[in-house]
PDB file of C-alpha atoms and ligand atoms in Angstrom:
ATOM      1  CA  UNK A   1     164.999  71.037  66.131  1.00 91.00           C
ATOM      2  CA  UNK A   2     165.209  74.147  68.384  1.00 96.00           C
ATOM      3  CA  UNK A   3     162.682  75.271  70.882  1.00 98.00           C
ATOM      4  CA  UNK A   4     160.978  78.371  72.179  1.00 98.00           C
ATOM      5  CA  UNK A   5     158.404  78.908  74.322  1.00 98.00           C
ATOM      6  CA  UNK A   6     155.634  81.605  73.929  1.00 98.00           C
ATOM      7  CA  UNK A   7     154.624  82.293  78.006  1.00 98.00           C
ATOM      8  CA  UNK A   8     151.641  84.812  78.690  1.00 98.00           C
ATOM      9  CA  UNK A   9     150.286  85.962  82.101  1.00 98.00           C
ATOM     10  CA  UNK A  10     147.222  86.940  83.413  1.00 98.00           C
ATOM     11  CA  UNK A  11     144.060  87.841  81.704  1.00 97.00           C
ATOM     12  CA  UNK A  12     145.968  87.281  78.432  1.00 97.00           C
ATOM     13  CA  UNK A  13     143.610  83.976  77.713  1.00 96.00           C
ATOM     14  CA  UNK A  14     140.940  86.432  76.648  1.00 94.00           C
ATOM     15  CA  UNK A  15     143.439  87.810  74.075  1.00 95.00           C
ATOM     16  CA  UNK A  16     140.511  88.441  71.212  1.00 90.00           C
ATOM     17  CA  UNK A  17     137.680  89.349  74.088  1.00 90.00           C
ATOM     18  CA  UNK A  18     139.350  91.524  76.012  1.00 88.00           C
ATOM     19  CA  UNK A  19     139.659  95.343  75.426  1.00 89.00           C
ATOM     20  CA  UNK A  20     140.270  94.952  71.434  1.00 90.00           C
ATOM     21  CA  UNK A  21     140.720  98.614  71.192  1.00 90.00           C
ATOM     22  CA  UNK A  22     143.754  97.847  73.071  1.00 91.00           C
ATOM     23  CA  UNK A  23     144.565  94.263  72.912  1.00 91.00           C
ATOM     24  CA  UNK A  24     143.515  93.600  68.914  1.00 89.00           C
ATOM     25  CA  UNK A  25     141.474  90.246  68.188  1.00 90.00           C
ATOM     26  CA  UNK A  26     143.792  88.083  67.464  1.00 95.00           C
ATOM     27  CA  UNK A  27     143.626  85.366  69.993  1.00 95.00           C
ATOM     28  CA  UNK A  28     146.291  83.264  71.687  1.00 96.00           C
ATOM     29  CA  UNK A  29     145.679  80.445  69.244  1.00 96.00           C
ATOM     30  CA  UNK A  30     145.989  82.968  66.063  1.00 96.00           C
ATOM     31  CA  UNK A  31     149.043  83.845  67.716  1.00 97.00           C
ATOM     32  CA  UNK A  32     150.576  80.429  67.978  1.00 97.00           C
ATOM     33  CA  UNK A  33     149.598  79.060  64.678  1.00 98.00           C
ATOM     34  CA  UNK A  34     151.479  82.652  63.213  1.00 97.00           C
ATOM     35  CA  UNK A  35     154.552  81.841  64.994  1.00 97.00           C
ATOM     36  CA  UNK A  36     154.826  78.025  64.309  1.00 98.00           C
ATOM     37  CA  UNK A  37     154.310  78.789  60.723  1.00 98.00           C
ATOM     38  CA  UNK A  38     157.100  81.312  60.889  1.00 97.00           C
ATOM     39  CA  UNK A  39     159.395  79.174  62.513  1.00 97.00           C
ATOM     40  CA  UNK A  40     159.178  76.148  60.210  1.00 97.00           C
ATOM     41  CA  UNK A  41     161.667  77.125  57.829  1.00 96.00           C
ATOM     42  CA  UNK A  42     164.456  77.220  60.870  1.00 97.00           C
ATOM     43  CA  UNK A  43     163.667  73.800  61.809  1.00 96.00           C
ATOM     44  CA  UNK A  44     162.368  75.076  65.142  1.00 97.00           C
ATOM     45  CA  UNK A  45     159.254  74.481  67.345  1.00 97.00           C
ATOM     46  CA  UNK A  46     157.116  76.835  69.348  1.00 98.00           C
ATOM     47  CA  UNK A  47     154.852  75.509  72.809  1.00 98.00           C
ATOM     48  CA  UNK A  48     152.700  77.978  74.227  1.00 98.00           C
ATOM     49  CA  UNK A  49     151.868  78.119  77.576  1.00 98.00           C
ATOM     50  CA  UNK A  50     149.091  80.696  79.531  1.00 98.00           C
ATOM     51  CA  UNK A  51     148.582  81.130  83.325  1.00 98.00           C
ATOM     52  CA  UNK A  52     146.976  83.707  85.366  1.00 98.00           C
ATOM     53  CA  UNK A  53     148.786  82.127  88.100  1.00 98.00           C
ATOM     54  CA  UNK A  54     152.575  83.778  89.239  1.00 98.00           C
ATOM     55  CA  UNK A  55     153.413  80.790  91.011  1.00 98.00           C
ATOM     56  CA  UNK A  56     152.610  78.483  87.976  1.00 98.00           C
ATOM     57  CA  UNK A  57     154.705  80.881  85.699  1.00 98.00           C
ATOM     58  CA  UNK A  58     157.509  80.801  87.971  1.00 98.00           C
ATOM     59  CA  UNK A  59     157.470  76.908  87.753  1.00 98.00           C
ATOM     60  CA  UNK A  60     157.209  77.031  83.973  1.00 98.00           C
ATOM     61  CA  UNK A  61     160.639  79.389  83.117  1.00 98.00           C
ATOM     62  CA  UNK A  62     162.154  77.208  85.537  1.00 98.00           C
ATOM     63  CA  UNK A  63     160.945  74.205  83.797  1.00 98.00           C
ATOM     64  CA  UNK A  64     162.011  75.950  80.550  1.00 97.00           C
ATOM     65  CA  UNK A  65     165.882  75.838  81.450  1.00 96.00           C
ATOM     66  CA  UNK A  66     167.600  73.645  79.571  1.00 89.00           C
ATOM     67  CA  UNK A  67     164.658  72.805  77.344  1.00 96.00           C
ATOM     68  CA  UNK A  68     164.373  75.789  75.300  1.00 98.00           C
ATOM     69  CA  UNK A  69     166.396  78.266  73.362  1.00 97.00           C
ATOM     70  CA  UNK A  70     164.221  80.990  74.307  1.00 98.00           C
ATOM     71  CA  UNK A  71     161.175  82.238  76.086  1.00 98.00           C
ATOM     72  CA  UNK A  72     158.780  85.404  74.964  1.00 98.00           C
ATOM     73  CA  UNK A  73     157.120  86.602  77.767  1.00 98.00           C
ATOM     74  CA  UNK A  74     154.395  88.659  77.963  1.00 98.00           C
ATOM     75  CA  UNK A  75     154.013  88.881  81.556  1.00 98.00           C
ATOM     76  CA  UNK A  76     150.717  90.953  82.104  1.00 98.00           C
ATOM     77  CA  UNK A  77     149.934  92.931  85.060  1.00 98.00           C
ATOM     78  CA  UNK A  78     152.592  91.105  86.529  1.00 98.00           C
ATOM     79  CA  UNK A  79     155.495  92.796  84.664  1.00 98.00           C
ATOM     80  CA  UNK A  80     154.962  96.062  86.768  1.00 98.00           C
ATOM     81  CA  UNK A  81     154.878  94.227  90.302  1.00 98.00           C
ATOM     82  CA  UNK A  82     156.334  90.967  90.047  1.00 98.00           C
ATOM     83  CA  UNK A  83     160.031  90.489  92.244  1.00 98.00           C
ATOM     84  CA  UNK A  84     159.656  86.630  92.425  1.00 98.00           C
ATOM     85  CA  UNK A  85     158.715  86.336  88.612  1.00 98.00           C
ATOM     86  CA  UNK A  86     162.219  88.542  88.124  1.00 98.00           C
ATOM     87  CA  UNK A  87     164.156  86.286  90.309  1.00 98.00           C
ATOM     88  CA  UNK A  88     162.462  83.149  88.281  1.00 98.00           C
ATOM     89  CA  UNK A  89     164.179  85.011  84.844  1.00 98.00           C
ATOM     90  CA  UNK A  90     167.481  85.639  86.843  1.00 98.00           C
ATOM     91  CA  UNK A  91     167.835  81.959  88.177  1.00 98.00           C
ATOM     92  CA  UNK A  92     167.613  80.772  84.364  1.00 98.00           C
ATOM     93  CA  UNK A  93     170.131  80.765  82.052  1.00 98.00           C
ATOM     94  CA  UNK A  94     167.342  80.702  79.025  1.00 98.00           C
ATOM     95  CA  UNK A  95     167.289  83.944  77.147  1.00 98.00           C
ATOM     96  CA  UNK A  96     163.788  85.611  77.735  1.00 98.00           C
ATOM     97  CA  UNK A  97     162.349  88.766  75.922  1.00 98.00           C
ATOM     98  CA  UNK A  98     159.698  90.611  77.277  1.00 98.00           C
ATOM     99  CA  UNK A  99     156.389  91.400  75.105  1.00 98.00           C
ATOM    100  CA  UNK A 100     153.468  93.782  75.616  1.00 98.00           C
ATOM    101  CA  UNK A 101     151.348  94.362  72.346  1.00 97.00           C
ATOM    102  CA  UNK A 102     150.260  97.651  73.780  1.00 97.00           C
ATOM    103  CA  UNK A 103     152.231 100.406  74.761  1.00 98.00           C
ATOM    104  CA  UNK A 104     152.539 100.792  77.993  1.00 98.00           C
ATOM    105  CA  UNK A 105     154.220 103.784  78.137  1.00 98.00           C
ATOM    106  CA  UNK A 106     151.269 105.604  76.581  1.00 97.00           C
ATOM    107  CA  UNK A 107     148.940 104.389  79.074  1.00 96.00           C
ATOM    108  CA  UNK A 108     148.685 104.971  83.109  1.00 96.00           C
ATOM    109  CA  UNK A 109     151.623 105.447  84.830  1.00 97.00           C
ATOM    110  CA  UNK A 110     151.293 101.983  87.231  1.00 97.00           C
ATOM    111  CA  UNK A 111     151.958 100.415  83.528  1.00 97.00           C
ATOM    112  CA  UNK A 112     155.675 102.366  82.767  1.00 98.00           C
ATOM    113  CA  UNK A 113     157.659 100.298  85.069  1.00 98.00           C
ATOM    114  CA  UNK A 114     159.198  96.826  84.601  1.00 98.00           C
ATOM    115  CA  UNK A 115     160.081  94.903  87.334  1.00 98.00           C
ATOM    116  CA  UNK A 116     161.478  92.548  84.809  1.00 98.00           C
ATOM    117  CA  UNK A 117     163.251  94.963  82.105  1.00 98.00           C
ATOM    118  CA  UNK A 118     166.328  94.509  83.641  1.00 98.00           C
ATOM    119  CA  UNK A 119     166.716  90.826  83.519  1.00 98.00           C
ATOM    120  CA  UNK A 120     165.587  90.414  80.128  1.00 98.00           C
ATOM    121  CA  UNK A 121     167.444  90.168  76.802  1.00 98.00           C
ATOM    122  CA  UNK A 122     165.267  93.025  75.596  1.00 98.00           C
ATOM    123  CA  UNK A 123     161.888  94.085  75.699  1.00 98.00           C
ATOM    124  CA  UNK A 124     159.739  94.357  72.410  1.00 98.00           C
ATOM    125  CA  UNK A 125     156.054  97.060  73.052  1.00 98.00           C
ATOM    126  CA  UNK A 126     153.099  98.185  71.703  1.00 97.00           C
ATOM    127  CA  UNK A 127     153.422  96.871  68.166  1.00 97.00           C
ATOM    128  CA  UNK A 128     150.814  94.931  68.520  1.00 96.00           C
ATOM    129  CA  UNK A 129     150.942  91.324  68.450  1.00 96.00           C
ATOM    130  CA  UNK A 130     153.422  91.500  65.863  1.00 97.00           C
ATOM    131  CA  UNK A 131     155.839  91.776  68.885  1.00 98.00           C
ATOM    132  CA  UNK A 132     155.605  88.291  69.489  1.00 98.00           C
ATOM    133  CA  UNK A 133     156.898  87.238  65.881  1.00 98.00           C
ATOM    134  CA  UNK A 134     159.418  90.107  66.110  1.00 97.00           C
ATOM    135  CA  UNK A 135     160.740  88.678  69.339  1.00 98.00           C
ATOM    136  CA  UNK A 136     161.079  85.052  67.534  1.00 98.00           C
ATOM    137  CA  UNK A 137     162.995  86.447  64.587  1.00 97.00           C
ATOM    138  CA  UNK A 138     165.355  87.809  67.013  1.00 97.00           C
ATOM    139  CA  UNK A 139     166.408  84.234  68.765  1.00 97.00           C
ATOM    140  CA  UNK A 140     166.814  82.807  64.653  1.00 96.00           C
ATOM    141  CA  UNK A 141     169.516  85.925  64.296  1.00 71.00           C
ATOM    142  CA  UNK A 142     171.450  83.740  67.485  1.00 56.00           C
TER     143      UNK A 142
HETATM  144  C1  DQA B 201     150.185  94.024  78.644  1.00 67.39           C
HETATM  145  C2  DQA B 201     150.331  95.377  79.357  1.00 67.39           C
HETATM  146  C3  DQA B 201     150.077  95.234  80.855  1.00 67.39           C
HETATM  147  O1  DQA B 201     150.186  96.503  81.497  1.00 67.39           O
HETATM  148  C4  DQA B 201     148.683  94.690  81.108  1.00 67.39           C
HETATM  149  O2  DQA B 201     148.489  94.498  82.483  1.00 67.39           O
HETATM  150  C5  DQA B 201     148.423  93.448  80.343  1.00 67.39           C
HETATM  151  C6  DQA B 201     148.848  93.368  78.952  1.00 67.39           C
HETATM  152  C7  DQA B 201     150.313  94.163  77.122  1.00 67.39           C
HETATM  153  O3  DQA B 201     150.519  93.149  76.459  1.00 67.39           O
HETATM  154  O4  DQA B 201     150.162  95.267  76.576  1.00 67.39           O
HETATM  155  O5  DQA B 201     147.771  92.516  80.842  1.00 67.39           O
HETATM  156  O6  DQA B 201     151.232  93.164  79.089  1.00 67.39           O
END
């Protein structure tokens, strides 16, 4: 059985609440259930984990070495000022791809950098949380 984990940042537990003009309503649960469903038939698992906390995010990819074949990340706010959450993703070996269901670079301009592009396998935006199961699919192609 494989592993991946689905990792969100801040604010992203009021996925469903929050800004739906932006965000959608699908909520973090929705999102999970989508993704275990469309893992099943690869024999893999998914764990989802949410912190508005960098420190406890930096513990968890850690943590995730080893353990999992993948992470999808969608890091927040963080993702545009984070350098310890991009030295976390370089000090892993674990593949990570970076998720934002909107897109950023149609919004303010504070949201059109990534601190944590560059260390990523790839970075999936603003298709929606769709993203998240496109990201999966792309660790089955592996
Ligand atoms: C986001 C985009 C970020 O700029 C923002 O701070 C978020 C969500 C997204 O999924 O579109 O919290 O990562």
């Amino acid at each position: 059985m494989g592993k991946l984990l689905l990792l969100n940042g801040p604010n992203l537990n009021r996925l469903g609440k929050r800004e739906p003009d932006i965000y959608g309503s699908e909520t973090l649960d929705d999102i999970k259930r989508k993704m275990t469903a469309l893992l099943e038939p690869y024999q893999y698992q998914v764990d989802a984990k949410q912190s508005n906390h960098e420190g406890q995010l930096i513990d968890w990819i850690h943590e995730a070495d080893k353990n999992y074949q993948g992470i999808i990340f969608n890091p927040g706010a963080y993702t545009h000022t984070s350098i310890a959450l991009r030295d976390a993703i370089s000090s892993v070996d674990v593949p990570v791809i970076e998720v934002h269901i909107s897109n950023v670079h149609k919004r303010e301009t504070f949201r059109h950098n990534s601190m944590l592009a560059p260390v990523c396998e790839g970075q999936i935006v603003g298709l929606g949380t769709k993203g998240y199961q496109l990201a999966a699919m792309y660790f089955m192609k592996q």
